[in-house]
mmCIF file of C-alpha atoms in Angstrom:
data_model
loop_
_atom_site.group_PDB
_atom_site.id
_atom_site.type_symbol
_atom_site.label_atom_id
_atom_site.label_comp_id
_atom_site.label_asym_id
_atom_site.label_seq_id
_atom_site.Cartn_x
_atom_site.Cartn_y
_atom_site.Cartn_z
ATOM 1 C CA UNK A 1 0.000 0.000 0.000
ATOM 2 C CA UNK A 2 2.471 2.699 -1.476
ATOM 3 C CA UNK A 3 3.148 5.607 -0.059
ATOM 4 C CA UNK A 4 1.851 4.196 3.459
ATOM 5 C CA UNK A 5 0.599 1.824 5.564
ATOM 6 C CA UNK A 6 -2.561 2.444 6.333
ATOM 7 C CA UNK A 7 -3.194 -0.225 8.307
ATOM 8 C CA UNK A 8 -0.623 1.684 10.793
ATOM 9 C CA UNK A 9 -2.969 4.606 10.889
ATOM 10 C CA UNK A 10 -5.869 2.501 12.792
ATOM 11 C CA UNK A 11 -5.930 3.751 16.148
ATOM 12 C CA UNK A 12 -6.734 1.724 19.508
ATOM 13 C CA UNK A 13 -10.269 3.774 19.529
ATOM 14 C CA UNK A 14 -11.237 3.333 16.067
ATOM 15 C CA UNK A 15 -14.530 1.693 17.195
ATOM 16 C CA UNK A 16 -14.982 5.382 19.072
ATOM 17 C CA UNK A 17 -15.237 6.804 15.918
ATOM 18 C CA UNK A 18 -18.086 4.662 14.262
ATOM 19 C CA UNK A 19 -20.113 5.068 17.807
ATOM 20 C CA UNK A 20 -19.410 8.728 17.401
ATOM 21 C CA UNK A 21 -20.609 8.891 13.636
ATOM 22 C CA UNK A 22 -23.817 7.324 14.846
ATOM 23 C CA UNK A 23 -24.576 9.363 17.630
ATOM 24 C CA UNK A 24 -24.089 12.495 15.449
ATOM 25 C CA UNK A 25 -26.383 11.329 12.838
ATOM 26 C CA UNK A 26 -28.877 10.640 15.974
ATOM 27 C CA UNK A 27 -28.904 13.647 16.794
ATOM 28 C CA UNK A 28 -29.605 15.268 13.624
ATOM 29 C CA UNK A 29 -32.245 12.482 12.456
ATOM 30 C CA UNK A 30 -33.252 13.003 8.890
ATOM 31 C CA UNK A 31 -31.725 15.796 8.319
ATOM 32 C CA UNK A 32 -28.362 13.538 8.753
ATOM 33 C CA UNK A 33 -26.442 12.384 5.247
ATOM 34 C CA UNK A 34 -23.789 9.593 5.514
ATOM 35 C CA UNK A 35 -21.945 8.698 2.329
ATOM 36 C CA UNK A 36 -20.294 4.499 2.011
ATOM 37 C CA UNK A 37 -18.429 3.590 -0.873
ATOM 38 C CA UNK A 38 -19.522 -0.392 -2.071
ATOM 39 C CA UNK A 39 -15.785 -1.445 -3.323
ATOM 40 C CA UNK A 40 -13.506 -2.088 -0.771
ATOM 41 C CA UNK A 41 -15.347 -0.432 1.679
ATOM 42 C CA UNK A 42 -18.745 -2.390 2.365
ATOM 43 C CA UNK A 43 -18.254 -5.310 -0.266
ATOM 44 C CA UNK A 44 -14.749 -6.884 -0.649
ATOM 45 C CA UNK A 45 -14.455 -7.582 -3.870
ATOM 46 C CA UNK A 46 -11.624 -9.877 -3.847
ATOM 47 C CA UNK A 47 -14.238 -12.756 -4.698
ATOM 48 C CA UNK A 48 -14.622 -11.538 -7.718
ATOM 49 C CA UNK A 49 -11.380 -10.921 -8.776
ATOM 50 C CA UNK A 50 -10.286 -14.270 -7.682
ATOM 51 C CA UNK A 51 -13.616 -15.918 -9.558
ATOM 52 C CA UNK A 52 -12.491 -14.153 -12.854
ATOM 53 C CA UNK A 53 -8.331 -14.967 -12.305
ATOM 54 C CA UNK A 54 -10.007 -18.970 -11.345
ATOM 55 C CA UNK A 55 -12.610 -18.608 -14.667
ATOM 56 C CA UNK A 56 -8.967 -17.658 -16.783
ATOM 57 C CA UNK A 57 -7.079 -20.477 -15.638
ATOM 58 C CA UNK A 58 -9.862 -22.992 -16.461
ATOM 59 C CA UNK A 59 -10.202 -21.689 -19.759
ATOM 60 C CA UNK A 60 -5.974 -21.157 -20.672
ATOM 61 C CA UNK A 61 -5.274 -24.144 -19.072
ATOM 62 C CA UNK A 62 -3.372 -22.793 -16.348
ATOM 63 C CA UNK A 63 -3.583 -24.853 -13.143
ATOM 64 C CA UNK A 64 -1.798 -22.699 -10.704
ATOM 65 C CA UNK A 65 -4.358 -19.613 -11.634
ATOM 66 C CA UNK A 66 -7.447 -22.115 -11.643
ATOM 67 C CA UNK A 67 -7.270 -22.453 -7.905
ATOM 68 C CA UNK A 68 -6.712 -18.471 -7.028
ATOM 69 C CA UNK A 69 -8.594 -17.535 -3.878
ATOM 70 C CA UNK A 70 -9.006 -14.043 -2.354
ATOM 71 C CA UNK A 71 -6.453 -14.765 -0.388
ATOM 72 C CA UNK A 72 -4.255 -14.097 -3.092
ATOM 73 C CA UNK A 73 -5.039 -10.777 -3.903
ATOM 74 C CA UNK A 74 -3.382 -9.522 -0.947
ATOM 75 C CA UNK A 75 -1.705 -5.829 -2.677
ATOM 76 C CA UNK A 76 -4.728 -4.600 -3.868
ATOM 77 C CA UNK A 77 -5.816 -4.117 -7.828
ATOM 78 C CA UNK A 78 -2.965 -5.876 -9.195
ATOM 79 C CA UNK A 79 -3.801 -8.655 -11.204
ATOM 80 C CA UNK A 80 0.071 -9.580 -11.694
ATOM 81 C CA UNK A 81 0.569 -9.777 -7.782
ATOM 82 C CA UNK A 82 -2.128 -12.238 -7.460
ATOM 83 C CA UNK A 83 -0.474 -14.158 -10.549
ATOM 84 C CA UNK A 84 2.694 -14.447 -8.399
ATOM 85 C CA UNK A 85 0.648 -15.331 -5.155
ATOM 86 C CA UNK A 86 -1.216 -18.143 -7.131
ATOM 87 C CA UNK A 87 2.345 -19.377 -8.380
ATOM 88 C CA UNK A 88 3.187 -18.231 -11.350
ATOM 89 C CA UNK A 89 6.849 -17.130 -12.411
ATOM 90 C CA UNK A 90 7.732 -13.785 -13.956
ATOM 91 C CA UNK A 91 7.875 -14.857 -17.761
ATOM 92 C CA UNK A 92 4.406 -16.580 -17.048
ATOM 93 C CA UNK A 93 2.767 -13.803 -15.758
ATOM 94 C CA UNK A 94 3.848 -11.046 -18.175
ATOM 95 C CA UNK A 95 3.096 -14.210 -20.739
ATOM 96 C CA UNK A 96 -0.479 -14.073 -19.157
ATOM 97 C CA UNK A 97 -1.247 -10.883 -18.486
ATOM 98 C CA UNK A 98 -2.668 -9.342 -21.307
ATOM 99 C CA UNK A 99 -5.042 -11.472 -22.053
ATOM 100 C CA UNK A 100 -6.044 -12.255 -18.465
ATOM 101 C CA UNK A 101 -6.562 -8.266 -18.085
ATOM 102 C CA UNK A 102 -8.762 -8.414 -20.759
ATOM 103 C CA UNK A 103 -10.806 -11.884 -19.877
ATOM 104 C CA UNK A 104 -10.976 -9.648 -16.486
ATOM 105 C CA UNK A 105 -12.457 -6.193 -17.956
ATOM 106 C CA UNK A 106 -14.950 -8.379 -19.891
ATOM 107 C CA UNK A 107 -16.346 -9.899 -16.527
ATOM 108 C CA UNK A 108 -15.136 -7.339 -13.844
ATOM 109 C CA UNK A 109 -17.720 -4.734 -14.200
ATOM 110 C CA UNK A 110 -21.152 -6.437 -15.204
ATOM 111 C CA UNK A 111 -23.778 -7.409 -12.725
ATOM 112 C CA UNK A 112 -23.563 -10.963 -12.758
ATOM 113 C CA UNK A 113 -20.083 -11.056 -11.210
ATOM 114 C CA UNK A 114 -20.622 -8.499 -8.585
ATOM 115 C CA UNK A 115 -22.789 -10.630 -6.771
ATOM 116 C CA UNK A 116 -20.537 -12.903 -5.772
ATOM 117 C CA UNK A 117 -19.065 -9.743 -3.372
ATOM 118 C CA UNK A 118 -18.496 -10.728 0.081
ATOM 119 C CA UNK A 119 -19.246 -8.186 3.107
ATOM 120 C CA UNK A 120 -16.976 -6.267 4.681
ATOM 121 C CA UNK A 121 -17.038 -7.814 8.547
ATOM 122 C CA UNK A 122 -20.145 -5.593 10.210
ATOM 123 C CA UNK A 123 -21.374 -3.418 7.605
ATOM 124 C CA UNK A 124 -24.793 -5.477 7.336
ATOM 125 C CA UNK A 125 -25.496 -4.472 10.816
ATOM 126 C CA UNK A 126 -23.695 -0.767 10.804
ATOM 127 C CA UNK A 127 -25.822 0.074 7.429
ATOM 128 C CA UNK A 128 -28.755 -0.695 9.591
ATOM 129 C CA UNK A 129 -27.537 0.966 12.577
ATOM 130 C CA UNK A 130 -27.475 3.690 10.360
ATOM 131 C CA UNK A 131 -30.893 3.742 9.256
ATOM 132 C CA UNK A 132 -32.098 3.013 13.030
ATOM 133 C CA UNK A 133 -30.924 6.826 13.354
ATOM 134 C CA UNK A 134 -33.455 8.416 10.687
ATOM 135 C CA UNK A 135 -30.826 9.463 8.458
ATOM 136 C CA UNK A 136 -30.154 9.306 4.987
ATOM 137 C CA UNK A 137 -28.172 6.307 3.952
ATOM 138 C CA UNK A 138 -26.289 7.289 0.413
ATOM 139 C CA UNK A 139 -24.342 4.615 -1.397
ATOM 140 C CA UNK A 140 -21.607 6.532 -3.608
ATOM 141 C CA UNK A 141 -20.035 4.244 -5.552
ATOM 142 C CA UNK A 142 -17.885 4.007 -9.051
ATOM 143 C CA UNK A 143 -19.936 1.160 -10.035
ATOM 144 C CA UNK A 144 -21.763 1.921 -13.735
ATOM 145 C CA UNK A 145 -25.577 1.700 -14.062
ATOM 146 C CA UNK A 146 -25.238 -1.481 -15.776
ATOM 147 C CA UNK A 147 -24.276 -3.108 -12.404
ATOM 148 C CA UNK A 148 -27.206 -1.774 -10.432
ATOM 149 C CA UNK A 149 -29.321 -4.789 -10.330
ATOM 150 C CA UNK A 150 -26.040 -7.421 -9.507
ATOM 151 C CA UNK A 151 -25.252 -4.579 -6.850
ATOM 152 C CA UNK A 152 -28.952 -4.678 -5.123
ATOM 153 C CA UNK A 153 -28.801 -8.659 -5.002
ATOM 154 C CA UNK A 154 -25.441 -8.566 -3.149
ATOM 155 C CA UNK A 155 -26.378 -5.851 -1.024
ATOM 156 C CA UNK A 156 -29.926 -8.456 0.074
ATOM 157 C CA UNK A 157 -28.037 -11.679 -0.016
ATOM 158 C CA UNK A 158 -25.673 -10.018 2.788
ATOM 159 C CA UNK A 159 -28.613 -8.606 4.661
ATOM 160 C CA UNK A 160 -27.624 -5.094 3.568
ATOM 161 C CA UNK A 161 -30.377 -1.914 3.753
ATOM 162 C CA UNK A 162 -30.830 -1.926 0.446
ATOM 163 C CA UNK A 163 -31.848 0.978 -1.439
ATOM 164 C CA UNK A 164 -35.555 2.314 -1.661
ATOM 165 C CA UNK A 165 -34.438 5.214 -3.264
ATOM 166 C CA UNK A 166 -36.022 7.866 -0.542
ATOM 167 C CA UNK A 167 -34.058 7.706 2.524
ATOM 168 C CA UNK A 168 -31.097 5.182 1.178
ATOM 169 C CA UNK A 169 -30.017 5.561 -2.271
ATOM 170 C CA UNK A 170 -27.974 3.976 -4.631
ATOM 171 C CA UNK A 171 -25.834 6.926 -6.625
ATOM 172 C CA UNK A 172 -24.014 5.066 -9.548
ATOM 173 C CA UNK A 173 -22.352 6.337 -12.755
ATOM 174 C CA UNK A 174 -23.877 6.721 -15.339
ATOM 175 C CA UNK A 175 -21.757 4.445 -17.543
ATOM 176 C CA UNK A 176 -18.768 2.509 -17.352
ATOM 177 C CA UNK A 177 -16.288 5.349 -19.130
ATOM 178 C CA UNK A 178 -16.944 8.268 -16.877
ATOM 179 C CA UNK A 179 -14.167 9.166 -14.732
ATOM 180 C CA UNK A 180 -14.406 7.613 -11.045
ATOM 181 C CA UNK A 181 -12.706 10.507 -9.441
ATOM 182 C CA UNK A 182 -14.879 13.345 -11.226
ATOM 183 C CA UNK A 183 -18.290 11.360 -10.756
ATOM 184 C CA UNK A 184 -17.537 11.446 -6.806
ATOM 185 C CA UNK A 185 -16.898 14.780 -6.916
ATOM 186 C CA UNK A 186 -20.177 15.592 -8.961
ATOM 187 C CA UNK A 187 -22.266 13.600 -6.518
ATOM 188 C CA UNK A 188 -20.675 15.481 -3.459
ATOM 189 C CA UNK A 189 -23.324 18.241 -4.511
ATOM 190 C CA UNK A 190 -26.127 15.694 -4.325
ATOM 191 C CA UNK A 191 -25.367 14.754 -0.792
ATOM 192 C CA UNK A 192 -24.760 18.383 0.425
ATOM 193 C CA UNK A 193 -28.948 19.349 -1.066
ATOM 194 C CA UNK A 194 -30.316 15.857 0.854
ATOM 195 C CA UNK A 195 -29.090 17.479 4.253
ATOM 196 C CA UNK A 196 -26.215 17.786 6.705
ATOM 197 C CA UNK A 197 -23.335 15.169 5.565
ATOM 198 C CA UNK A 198 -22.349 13.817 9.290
ATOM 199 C CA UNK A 199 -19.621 10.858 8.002
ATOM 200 C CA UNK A 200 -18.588 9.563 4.360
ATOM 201 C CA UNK A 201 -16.671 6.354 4.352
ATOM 202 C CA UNK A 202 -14.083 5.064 1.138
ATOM 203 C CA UNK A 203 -11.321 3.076 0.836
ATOM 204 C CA UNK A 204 -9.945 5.225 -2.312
ATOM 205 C CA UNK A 205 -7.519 7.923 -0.523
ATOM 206 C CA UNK A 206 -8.468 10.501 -3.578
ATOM 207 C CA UNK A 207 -11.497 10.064 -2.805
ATOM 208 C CA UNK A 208 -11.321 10.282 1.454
ATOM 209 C CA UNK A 209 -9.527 13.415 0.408
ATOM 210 C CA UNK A 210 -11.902 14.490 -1.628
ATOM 211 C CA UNK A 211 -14.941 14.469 1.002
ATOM 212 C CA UNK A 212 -12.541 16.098 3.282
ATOM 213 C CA UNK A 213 -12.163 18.980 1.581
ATOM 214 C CA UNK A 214 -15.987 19.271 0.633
ATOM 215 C CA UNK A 215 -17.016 18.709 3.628
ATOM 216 C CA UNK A 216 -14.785 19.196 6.673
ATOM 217 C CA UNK A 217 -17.171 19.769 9.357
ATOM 218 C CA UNK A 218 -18.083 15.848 8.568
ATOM 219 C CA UNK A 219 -16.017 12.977 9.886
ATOM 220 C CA UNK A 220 -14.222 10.849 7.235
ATOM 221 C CA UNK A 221 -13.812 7.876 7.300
ATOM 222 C CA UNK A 222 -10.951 5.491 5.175
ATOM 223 C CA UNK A 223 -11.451 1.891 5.055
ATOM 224 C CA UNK A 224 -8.146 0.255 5.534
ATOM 225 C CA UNK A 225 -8.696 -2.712 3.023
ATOM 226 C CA UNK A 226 -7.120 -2.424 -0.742
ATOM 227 C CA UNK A 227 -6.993 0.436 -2.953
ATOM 228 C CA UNK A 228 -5.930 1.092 -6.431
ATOM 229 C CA UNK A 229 -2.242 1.994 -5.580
ATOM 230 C CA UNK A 230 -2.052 5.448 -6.390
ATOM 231 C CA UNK A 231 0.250 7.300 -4.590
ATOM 232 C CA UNK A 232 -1.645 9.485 -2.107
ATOM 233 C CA UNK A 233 -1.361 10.489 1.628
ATOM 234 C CA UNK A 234 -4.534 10.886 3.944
ATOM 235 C CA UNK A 235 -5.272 14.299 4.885
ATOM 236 C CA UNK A 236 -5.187 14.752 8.562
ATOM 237 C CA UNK A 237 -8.403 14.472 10.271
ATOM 238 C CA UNK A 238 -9.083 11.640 8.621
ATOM 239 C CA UNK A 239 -9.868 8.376 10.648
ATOM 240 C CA UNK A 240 -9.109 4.548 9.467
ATOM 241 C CA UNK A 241 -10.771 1.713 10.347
ATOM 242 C CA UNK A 242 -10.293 -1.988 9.304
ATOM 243 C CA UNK A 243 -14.305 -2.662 9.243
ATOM 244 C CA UNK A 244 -17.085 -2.199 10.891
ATOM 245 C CA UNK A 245 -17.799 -3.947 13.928
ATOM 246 C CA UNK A 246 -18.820 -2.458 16.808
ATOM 247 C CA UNK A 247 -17.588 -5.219 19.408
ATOM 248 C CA UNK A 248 -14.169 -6.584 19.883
#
């Protein structure tokens, strides 16, 4: 996780944050706005990658990739990491990879593979926690229309609030080319006319940042799971936690 840890960054109190984060939106009822992310932050998505890299390997013939678990995407986005993790040697990978990113891209972003998503650990039961409050619930997520329906069945299957699309809504892009960091930034309007925006939760650092600065009266939170890799430091302020439950 270049440039830092994150993991480091979790303080002995985290779970004093998420308490706090509810009791704020309590207090403000419906008027309260919290923002999650779904990649990385309430879904881990390493399910799906390893599905896809398992799907490859059937398909090429390549044993050591037809086994990949999650547990082999353990540095984030990286396809070629995972290669190496399943077994794979240098001239095998780079052999592999082109064609494996592209068997990926075909599957990656479509509805049908997005249910297979796992939950983060407690955000079922913080998602309703949050509703419990009277707030608005806003997922914010980089996932493309096309994925809405595959996204609502995970979100169910997990016991998830799913969205109703009055007090929790689903805010997707519009299609699968528009930029991730600009969509967040155009829906950061959206949540500021629903009310007061009391948390917003991401695993993306841009995008922690990015809420930060929009909103600094709100407490951010930055899920310390994977990210994309890019090379960019948490603002101060900003609080990370490794997942949501409430209890040790």
């Amino acid at each position: 996780m270049a440039p830092e840890d994150f993991k480091k960054r979790i303080r002995a109190d985290w779970r004093d944050s998420l308490h706090a984060v509810l009791a704020r939106a309590r207090s403000l009822g419906e008027r309260a706005v919290l923002a999650f992310d779904l990649d990385s932050t309430l879904l881990d998505n390493r399910h799906r990658q390893a599905l896809i890299l398992r799907e490859y390997g059937q398909a090429h013939a390549v044993a050591p990739l037809a086994a990949c678990g999650p547990d082999h995407w353990t540095s984030g986005w990286d396809m070629r990491d995972a290669m190496r993790a399943c077994g794979l040697g240098e001239a095998q990978v780079e052999d592999h990879f082109p064609v494996a990113r592209k068997f990926w891209a075909e599957r990656f972003f479509t509805s049908e593979y997005c249910e297979v998503d796992e939950a983060i650990d407690g955000a079922a039961a913080f998602t309703h926690a949050v509703v419990a409050t009277g707030a608005h619930l806003v997922y914010v997520t980089g996932r493309h229309e096309g994925m809405r329906a595959g996204s609502t069945a995970c979100m169910r299957r997990h016991g998830m609030v799913v969205p109703d699309e009055k007090r929790v809504l689903l805010v997707m892009k519009p299609t699968l080319s528009d930029d991730d960091d600009a969509f967040k930034r155009e829906a950061h309007a959206r949540l500021g006319r629903l009310g007061t925006v009391v948390a917003a939760f991401d695993n993306e650092p841009t995008h922690a940042n990015d809420y930060q600065r929009r909103f600094p009266e709100a407490l951010v939170i930055h899920l310390a799971t994977d990210h994309s890799g890019r090379p960019v430091t948490l603002l101060d302020g900003i609080i990370s936690v490794p997942h949501f439950t409430l209890v040790s």
